[in-house]
mmCIF file of C-alpha atoms and ligand atoms in Angstrom:
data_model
loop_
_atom_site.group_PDB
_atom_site.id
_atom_site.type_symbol
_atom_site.label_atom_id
_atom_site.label_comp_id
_atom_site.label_asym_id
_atom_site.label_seq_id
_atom_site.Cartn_x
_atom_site.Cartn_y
_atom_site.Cartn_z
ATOM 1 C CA UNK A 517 71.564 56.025 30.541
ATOM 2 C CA UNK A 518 69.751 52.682 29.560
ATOM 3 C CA UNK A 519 66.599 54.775 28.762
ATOM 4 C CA UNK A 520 68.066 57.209 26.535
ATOM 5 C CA UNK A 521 70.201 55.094 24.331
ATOM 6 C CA UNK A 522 66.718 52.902 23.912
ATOM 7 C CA UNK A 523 64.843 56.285 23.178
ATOM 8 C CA UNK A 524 67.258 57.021 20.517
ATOM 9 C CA UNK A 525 67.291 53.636 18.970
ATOM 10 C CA UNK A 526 63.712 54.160 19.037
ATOM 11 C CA UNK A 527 63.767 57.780 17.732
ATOM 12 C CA UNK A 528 66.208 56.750 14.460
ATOM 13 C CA UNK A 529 64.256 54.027 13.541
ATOM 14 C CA UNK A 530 60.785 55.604 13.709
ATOM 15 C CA UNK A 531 61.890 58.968 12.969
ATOM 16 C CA UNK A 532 59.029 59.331 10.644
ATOM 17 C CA UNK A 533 56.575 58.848 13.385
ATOM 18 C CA UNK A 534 56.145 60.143 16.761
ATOM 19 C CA UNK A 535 53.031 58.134 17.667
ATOM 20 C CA UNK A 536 54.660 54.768 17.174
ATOM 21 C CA UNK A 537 57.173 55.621 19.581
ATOM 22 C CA UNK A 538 54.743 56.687 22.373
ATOM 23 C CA UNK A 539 53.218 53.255 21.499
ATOM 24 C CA UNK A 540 56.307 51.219 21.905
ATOM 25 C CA UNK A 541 58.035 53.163 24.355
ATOM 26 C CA UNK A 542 58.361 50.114 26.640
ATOM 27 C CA UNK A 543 59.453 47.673 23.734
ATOM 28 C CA UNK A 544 63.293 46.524 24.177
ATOM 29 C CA UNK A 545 65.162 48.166 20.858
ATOM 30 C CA UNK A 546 66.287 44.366 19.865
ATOM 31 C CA UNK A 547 62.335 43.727 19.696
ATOM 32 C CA UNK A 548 61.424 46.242 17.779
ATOM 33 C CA UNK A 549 64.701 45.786 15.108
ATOM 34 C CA UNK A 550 62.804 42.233 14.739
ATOM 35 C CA UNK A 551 59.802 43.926 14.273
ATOM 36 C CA UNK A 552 61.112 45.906 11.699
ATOM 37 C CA UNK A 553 62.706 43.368 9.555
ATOM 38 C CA UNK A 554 59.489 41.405 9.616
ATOM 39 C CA UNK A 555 57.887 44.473 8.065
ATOM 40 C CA UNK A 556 60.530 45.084 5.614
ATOM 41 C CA UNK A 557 59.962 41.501 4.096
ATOM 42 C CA UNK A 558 56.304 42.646 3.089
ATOM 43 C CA UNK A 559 55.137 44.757 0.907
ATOM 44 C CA UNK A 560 53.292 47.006 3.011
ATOM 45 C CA UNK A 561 52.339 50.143 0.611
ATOM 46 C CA UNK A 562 48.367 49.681 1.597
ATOM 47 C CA UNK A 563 49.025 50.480 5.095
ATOM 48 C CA UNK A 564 48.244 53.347 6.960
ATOM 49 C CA UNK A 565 51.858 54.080 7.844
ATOM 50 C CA UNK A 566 51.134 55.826 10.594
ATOM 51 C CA UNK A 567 49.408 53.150 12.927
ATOM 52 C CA UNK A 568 50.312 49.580 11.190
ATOM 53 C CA UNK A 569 52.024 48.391 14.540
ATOM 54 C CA UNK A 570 49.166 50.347 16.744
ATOM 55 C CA UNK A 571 48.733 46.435 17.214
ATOM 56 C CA UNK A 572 51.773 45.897 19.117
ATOM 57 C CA UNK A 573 52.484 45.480 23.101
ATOM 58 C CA UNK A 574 55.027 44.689 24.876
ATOM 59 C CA UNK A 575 55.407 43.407 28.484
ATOM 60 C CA UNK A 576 56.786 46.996 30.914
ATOM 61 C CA UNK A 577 58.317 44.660 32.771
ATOM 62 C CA UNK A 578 61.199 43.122 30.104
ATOM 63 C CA UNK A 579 60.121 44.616 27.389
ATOM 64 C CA UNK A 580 60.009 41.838 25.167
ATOM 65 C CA UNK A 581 57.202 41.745 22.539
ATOM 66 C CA UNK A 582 54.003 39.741 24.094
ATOM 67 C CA UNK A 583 51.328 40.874 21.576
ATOM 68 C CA UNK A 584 51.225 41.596 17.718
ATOM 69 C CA UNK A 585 47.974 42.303 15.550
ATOM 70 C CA UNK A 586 48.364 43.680 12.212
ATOM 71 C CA UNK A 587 45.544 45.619 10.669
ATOM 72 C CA UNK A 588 43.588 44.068 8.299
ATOM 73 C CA UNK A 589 44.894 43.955 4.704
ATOM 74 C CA UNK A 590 47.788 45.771 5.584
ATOM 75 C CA UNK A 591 50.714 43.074 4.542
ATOM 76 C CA UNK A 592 51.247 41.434 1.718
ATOM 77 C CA UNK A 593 53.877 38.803 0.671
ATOM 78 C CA UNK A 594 54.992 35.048 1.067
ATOM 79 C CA UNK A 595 55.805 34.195 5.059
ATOM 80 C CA UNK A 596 59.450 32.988 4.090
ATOM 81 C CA UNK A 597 60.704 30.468 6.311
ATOM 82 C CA UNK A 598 63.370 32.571 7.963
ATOM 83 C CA UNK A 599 60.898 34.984 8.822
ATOM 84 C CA UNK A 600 62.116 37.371 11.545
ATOM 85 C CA UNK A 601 58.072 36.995 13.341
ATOM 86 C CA UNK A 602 60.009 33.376 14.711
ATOM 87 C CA UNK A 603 62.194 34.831 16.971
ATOM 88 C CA UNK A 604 59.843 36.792 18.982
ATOM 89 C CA UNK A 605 59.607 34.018 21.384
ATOM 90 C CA UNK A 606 57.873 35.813 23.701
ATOM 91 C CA UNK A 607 54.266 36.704 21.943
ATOM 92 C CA UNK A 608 51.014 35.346 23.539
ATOM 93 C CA UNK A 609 48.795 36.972 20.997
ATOM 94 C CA UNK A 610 49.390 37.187 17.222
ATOM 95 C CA UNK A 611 46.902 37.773 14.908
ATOM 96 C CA UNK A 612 47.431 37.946 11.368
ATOM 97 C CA UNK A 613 43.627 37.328 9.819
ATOM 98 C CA UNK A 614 42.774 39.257 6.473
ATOM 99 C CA UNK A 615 46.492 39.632 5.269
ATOM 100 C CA UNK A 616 47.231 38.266 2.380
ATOM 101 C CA UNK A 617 50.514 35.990 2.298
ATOM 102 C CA UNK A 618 50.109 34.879 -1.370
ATOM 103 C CA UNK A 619 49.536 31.010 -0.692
ATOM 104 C CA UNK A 620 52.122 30.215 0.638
ATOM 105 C CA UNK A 621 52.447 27.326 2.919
ATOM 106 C CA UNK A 622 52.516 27.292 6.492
ATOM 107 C CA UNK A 623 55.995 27.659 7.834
ATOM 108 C CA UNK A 624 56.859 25.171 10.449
ATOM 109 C CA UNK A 625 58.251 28.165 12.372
ATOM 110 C CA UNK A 626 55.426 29.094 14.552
ATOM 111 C CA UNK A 627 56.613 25.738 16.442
ATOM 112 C CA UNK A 628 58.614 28.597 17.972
ATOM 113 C CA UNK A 629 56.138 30.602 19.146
ATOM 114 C CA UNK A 630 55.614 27.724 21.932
ATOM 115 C CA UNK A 631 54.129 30.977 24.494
ATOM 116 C CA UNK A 632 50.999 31.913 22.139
ATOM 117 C CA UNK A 633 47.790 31.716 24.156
ATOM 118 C CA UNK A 634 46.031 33.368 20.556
ATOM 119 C CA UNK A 635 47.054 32.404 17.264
ATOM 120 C CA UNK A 636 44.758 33.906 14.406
ATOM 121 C CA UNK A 637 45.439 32.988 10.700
ATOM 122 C CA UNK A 638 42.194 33.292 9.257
ATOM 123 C CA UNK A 639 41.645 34.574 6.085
ATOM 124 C CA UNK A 640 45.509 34.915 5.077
ATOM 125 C CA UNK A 641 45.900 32.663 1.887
ATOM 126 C CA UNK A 642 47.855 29.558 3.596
ATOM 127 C CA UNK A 643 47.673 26.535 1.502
ATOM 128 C CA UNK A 644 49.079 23.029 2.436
ATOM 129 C CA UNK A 645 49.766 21.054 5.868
ATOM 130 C CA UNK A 646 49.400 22.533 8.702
ATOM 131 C CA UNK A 647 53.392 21.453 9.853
ATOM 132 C CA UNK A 648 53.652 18.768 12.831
ATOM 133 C CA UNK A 649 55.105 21.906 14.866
ATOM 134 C CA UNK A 650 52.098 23.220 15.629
ATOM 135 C CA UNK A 651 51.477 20.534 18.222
ATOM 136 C CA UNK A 652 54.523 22.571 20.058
ATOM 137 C CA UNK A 653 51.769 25.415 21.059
ATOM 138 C CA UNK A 654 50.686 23.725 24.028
ATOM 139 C CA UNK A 655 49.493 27.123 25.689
ATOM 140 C CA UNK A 656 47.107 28.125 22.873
ATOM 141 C CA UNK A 657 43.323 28.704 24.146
ATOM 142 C CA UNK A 658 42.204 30.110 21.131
ATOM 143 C CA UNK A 659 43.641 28.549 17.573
ATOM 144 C CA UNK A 660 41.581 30.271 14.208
ATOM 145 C CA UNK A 661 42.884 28.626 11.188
ATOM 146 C CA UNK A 662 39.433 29.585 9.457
ATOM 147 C CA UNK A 663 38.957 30.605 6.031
ATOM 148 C CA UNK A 664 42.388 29.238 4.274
ATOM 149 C CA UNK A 665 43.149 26.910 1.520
ATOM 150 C CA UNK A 666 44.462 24.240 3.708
ATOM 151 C CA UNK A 667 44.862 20.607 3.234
ATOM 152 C CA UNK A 668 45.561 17.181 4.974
ATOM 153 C CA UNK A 669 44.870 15.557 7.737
ATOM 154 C CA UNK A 670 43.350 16.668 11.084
ATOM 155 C CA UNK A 671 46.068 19.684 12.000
ATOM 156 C CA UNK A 672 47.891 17.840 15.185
ATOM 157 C CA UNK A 673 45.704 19.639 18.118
ATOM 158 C CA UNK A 674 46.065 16.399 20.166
ATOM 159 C CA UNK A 675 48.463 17.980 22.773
ATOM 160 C CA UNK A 676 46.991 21.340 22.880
ATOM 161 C CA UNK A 677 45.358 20.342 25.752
ATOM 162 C CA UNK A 678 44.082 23.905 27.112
ATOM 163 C CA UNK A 679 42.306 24.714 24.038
ATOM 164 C CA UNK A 680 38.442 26.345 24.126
ATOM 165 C CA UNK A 681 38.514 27.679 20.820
ATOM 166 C CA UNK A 682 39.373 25.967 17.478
ATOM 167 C CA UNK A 683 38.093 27.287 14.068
ATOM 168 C CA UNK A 684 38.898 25.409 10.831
ATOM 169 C CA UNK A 685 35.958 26.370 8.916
ATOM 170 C CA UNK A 686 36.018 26.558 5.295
ATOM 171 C CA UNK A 687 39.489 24.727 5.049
ATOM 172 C CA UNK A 688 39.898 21.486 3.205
ATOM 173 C CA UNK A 689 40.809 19.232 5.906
ATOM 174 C CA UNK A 690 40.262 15.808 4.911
ATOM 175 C CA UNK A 691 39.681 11.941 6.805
ATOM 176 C CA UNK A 692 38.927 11.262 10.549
ATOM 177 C CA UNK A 693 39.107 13.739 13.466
ATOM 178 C CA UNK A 694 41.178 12.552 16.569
ATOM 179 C CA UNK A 695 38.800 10.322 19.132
ATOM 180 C CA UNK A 696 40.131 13.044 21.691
ATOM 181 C CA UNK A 697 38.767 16.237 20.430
ATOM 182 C CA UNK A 698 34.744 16.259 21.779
ATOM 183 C CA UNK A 699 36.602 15.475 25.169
ATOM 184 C CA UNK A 700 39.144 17.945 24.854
ATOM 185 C CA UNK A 701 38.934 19.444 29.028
ATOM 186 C CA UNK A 702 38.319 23.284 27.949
ATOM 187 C CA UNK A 703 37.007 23.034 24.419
ATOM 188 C CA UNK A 704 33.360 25.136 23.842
ATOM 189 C CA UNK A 705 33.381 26.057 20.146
ATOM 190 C CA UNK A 706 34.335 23.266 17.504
ATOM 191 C CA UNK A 707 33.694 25.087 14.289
ATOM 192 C CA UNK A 708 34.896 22.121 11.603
ATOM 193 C CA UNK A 709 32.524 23.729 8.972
ATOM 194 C CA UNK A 710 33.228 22.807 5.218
ATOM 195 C CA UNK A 711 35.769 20.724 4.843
ATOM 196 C CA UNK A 712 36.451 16.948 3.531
ATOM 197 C CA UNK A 713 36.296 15.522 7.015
ATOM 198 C CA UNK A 714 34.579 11.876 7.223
ATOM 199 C CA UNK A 715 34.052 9.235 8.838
ATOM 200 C CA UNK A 716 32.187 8.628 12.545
ATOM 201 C CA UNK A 717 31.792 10.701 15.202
ATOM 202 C CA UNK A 718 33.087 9.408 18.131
ATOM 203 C CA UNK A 719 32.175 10.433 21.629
ATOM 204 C CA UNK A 720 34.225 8.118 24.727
ATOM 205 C CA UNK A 721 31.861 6.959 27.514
ATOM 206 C CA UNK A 722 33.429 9.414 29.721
ATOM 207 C CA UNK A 723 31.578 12.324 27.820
ATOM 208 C CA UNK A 724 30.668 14.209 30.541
ATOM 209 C CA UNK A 725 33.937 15.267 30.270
ATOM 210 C CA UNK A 726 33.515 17.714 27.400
ATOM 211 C CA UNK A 727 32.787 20.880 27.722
ATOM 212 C CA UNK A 728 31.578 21.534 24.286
ATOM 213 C CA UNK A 729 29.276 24.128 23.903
ATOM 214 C CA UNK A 730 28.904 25.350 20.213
ATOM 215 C CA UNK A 731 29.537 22.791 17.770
ATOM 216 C CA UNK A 732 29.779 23.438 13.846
ATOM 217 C CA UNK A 733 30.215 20.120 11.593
ATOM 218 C CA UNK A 734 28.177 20.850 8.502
ATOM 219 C CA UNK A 735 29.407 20.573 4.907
ATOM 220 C CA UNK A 736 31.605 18.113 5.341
ATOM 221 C CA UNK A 737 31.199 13.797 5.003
ATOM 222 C CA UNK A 738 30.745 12.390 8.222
ATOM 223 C CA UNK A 739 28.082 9.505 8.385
ATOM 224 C CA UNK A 740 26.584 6.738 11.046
ATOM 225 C CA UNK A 741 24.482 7.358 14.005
ATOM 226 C CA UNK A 742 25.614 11.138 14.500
ATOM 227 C CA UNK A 743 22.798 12.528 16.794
ATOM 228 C CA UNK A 744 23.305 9.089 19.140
ATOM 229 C CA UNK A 745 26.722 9.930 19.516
ATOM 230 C CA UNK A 746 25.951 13.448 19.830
ATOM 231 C CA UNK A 747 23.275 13.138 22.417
ATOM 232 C CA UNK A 748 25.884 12.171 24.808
ATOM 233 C CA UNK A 749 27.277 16.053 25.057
ATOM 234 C CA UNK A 750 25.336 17.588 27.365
ATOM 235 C CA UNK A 751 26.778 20.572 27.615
ATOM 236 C CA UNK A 752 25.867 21.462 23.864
ATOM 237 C CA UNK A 753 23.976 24.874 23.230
ATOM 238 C CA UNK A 754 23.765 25.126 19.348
ATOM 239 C CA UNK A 755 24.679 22.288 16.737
ATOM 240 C CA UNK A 756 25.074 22.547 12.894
ATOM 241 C CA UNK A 757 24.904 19.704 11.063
ATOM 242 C CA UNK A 758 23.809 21.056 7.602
ATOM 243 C CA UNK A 759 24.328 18.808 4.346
ATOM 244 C CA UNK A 760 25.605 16.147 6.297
ATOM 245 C CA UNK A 761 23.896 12.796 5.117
ATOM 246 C CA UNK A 762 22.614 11.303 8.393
ATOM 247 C CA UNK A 763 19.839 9.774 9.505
ATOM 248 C CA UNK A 764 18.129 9.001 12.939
ATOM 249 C CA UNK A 765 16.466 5.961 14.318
ATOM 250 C CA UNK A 766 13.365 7.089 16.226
ATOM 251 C CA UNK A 767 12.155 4.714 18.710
HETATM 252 C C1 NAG B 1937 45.820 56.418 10.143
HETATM 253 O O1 NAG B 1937 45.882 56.087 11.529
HETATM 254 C C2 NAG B 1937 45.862 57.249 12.378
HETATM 255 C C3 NAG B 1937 46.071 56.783 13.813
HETATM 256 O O2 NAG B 1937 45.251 55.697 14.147
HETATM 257 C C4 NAG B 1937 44.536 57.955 12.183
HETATM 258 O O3 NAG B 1937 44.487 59.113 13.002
HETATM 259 C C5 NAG B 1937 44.373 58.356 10.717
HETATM 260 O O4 NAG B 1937 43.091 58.909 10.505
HETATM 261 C C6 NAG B 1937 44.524 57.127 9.814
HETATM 262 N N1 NAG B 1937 44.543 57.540 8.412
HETATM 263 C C7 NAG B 1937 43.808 56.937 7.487
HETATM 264 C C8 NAG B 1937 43.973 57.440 6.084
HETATM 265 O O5 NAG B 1937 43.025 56.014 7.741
HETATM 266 C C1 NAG B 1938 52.002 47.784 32.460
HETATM 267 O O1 NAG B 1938 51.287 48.836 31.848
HETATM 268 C C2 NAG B 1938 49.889 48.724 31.963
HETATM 269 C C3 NAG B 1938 49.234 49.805 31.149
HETATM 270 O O2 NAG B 1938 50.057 50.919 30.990
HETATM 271 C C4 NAG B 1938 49.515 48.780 33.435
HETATM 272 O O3 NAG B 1938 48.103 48.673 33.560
HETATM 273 C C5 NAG B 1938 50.193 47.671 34.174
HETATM 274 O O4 NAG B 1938 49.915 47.749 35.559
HETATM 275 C C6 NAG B 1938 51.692 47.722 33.959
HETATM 276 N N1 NAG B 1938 52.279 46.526 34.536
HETATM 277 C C7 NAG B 1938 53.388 46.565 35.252
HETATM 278 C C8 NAG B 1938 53.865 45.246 35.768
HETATM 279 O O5 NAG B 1938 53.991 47.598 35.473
HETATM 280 C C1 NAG B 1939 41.869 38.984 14.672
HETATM 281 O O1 NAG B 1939 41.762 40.199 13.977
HETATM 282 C C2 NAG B 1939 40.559 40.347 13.244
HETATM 283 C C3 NAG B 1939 40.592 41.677 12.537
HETATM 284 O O2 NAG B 1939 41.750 41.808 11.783
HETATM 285 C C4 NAG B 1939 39.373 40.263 14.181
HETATM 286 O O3 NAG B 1939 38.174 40.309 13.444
HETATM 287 C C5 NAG B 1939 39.417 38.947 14.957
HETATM 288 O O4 NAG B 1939 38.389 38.917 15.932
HETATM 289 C C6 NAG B 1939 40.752 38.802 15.675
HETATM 290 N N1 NAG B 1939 40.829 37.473 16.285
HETATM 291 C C7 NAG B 1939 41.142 37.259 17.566
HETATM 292 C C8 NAG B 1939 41.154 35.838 18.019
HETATM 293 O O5 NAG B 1939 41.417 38.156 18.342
HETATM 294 C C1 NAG B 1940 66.003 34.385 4.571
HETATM 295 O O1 NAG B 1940 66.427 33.631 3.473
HETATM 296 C C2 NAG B 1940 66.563 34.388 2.267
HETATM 297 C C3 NAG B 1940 66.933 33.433 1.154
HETATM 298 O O2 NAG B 1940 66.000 32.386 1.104
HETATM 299 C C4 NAG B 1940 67.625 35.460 2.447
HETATM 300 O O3 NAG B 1940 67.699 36.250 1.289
HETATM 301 C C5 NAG B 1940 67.262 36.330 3.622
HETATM 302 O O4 NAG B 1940 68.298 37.248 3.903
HETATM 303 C C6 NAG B 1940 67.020 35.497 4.871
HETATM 304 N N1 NAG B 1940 66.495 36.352 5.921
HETATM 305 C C7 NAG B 1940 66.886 36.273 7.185
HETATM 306 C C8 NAG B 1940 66.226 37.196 8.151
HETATM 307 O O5 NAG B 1940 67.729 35.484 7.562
HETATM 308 C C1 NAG B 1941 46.525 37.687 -2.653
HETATM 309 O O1 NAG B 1941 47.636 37.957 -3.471
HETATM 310 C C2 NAG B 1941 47.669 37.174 -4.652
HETATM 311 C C3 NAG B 1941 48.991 37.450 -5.373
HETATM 312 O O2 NAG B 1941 49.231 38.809 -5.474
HETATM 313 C C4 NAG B 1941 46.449 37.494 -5.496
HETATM 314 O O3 NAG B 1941 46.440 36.684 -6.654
HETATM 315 C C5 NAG B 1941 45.182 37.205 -4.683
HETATM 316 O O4 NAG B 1941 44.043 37.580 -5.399
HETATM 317 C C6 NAG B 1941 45.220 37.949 -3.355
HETATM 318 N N1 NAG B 1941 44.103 37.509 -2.553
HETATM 319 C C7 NAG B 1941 43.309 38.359 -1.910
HETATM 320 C C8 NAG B 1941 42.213 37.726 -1.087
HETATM 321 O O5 NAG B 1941 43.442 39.569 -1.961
HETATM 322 C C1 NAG B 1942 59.368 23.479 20.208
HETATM 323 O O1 NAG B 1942 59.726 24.387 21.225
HETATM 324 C C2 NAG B 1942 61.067 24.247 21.699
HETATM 325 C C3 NAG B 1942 61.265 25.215 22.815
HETATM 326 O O2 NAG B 1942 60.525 24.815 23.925
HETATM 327 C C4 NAG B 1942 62.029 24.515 20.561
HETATM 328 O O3 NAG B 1942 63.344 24.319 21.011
HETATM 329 C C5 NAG B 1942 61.728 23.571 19.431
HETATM 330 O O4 NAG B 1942 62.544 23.872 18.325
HETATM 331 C C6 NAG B 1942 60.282 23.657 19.005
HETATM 332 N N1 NAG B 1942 59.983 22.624 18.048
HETATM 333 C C7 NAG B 1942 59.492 22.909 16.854
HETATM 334 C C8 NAG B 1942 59.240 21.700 15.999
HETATM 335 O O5 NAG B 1942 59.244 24.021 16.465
HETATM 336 C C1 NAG B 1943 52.004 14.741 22.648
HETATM 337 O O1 NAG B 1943 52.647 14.696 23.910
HETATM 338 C C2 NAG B 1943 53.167 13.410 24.226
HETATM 339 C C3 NAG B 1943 53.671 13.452 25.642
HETATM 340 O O2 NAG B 1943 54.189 14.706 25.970
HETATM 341 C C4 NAG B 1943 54.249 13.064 23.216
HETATM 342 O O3 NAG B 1943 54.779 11.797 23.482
HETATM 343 C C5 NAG B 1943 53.628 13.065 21.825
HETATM 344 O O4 NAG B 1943 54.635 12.847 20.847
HETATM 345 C C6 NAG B 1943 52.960 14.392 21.540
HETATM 346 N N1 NAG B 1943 52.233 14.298 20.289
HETATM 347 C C7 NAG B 1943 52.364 15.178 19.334
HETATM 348 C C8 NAG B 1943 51.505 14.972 18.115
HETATM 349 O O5 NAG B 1943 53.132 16.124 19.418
HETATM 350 C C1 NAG B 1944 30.001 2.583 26.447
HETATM 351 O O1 NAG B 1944 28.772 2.286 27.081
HETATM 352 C C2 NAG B 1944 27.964 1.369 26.327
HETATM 353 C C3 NAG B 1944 26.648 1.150 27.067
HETATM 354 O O2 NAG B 1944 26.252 2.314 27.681
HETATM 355 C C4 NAG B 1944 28.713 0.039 26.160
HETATM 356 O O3 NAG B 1944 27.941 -0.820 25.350
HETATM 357 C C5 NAG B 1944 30.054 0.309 25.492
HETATM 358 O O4 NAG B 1944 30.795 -0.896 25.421
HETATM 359 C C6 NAG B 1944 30.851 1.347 26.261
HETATM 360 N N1 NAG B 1944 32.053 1.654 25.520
HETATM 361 C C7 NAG B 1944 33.236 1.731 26.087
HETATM 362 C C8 NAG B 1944 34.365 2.091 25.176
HETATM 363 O O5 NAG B 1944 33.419 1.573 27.272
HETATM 364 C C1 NAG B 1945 23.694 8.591 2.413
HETATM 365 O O1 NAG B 1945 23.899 7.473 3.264
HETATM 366 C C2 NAG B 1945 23.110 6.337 2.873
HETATM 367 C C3 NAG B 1945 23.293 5.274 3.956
HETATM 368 O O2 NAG B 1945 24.620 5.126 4.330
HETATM 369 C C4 NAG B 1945 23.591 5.865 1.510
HETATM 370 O O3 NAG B 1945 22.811 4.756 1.064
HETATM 371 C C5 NAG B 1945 23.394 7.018 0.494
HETATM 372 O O4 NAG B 1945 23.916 6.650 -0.763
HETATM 373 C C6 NAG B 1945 24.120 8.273 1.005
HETATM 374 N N1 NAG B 1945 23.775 9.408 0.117
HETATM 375 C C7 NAG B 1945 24.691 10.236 -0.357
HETATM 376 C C8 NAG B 1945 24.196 11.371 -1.200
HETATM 377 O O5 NAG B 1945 25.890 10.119 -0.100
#
């Protein structure tokens, strides 16, 4: 009886479209009512209407919503605060990259989110702080902030301890990174790539801790004895350190 009443929810609310109901057939109706509303606060005339949640997964199990990738250039509109994407507690993966959300700032919402493994912003228009609730995400492995009008500080990674991927590239992060970061336990790709970030590079004597594998810190201001701190990373395949103004002793 369960089933049916589900299908139907399903049924009335895509009516237009058969193959997004074979596609969310195991989504629990409440999840994709959320789903909906988030959609409704874009405009989202440049979609193909037929497959704009093809992106979307849910667990068979509970039926709760665990993944969510929107195609590219398919929304567009501010984030609002209250957006209905903050109570689906239950994604791991959510990928917005290449939708335009008008530069707006980043909504201290996805604090919520506290189960996302992926989180992919890049290219989306965010301006501003990255909010202090971000440091709530403490299972993200992969974090993509890339490609964004963003400003501040270092965004507060500290305690996002199982991190191995973390792309702020072509932001404009300003002042000192955390001492922690080049030590982080699962970190391989540092991609820091123009920005305003200055200052030394600090590597602890317990270096052999990193794991640090692809490093990117060109364009950006750092300064003092860079490739002596950096030597210490042994683990390091490729290094960028284009435009930087550093020297190196040779001895
Ligand atoms: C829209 O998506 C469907 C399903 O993926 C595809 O078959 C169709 O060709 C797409 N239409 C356009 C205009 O891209
Ligand atoms: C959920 O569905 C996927 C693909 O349909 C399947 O591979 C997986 O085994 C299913 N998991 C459970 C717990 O039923
Ligand atoms: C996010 O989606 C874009 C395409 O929209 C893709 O290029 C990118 O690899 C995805 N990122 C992740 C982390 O899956
Ligand atoms: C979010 O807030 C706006 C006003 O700022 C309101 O119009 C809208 O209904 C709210 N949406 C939800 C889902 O609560
Ligand atoms: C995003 O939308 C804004 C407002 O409509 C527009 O000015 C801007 O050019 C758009 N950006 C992109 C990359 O499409
Ligand atoms: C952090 O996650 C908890 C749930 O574990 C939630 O109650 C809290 O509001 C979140 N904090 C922020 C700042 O988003
Ligand atoms: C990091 O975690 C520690 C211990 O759980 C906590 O005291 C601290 O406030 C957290 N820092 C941030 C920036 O969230
Ligand atoms: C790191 O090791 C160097 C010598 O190898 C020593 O001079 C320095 O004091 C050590 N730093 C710390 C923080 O232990
Ligand atoms: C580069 O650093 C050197 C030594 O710190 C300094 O004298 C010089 O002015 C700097 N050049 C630029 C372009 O910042």
């Amino acid at each position: 009886m369960k089933t049916i009443i589900s299908a139907l929810l399903l049924l009335s609310i895509f009516a237009s479209s058969s193959t997004l109901v074979v596609g969310l057939v195991s989504c629990r109706p409440d999840q994709i009512q959320a789903l909906t509303h988030f959609k409704n606060e874009f405009d989202s005339s440049d979609c193909n209407q037929t497959d704009y949640f093809n992106g979307v997964q849910c667990d068979n199990l509970t039926g709760v919503i665990t993944k969510l990738q929107l195609r590219s250039g398919c929304f567009h509109g501010t984030l609002k605060l209250n957006s209905s994407l903050f109570g689906l507690h239950h994604l791991r993966y959510l990928n917005l990259s290449y939708n335009n959300f008008t530069s707006a700032s980043l909504p201290s919402g996805f604090g919520n989110l506290n189960k996302l493994e992926v989180l992919s912003l890049s290219y989306t228009g965010f301006t501003g702080q990255v909010p202090s609730s971000f440091s709530n995400l403490s299972q993200l492995s992969i974090l993509d902030l890339s490609h964004n009008e963003l400003t501040g500080s270092f965004p507060p990674v500290q305690n996002l301890t199982k991190l191995s991927i973390l792309k702020l590239s072509y932001n404009h992060f300003s002042g000192a990174i955390p001492s922690s970061l080049l030590t982080m336990p699962f970190l391989s790709i540092l991609d820091l790539y123009q920005n305003n970030l200055a200052g030394s590079i600090e590597v602890p004597n317990s270096s052999t801790l990193s794991r640090l594998e692809f490093m990117y810190l060109g364009l950006n201001h750092f300064e003092g004895q860079i490739l002596e701190t950096i030597s210490k990373l042994t683990t390091l395949k490729y290094l960028s350190l284009s435009f930087l103004n550093i020297s190196y002793q040779l001895t």
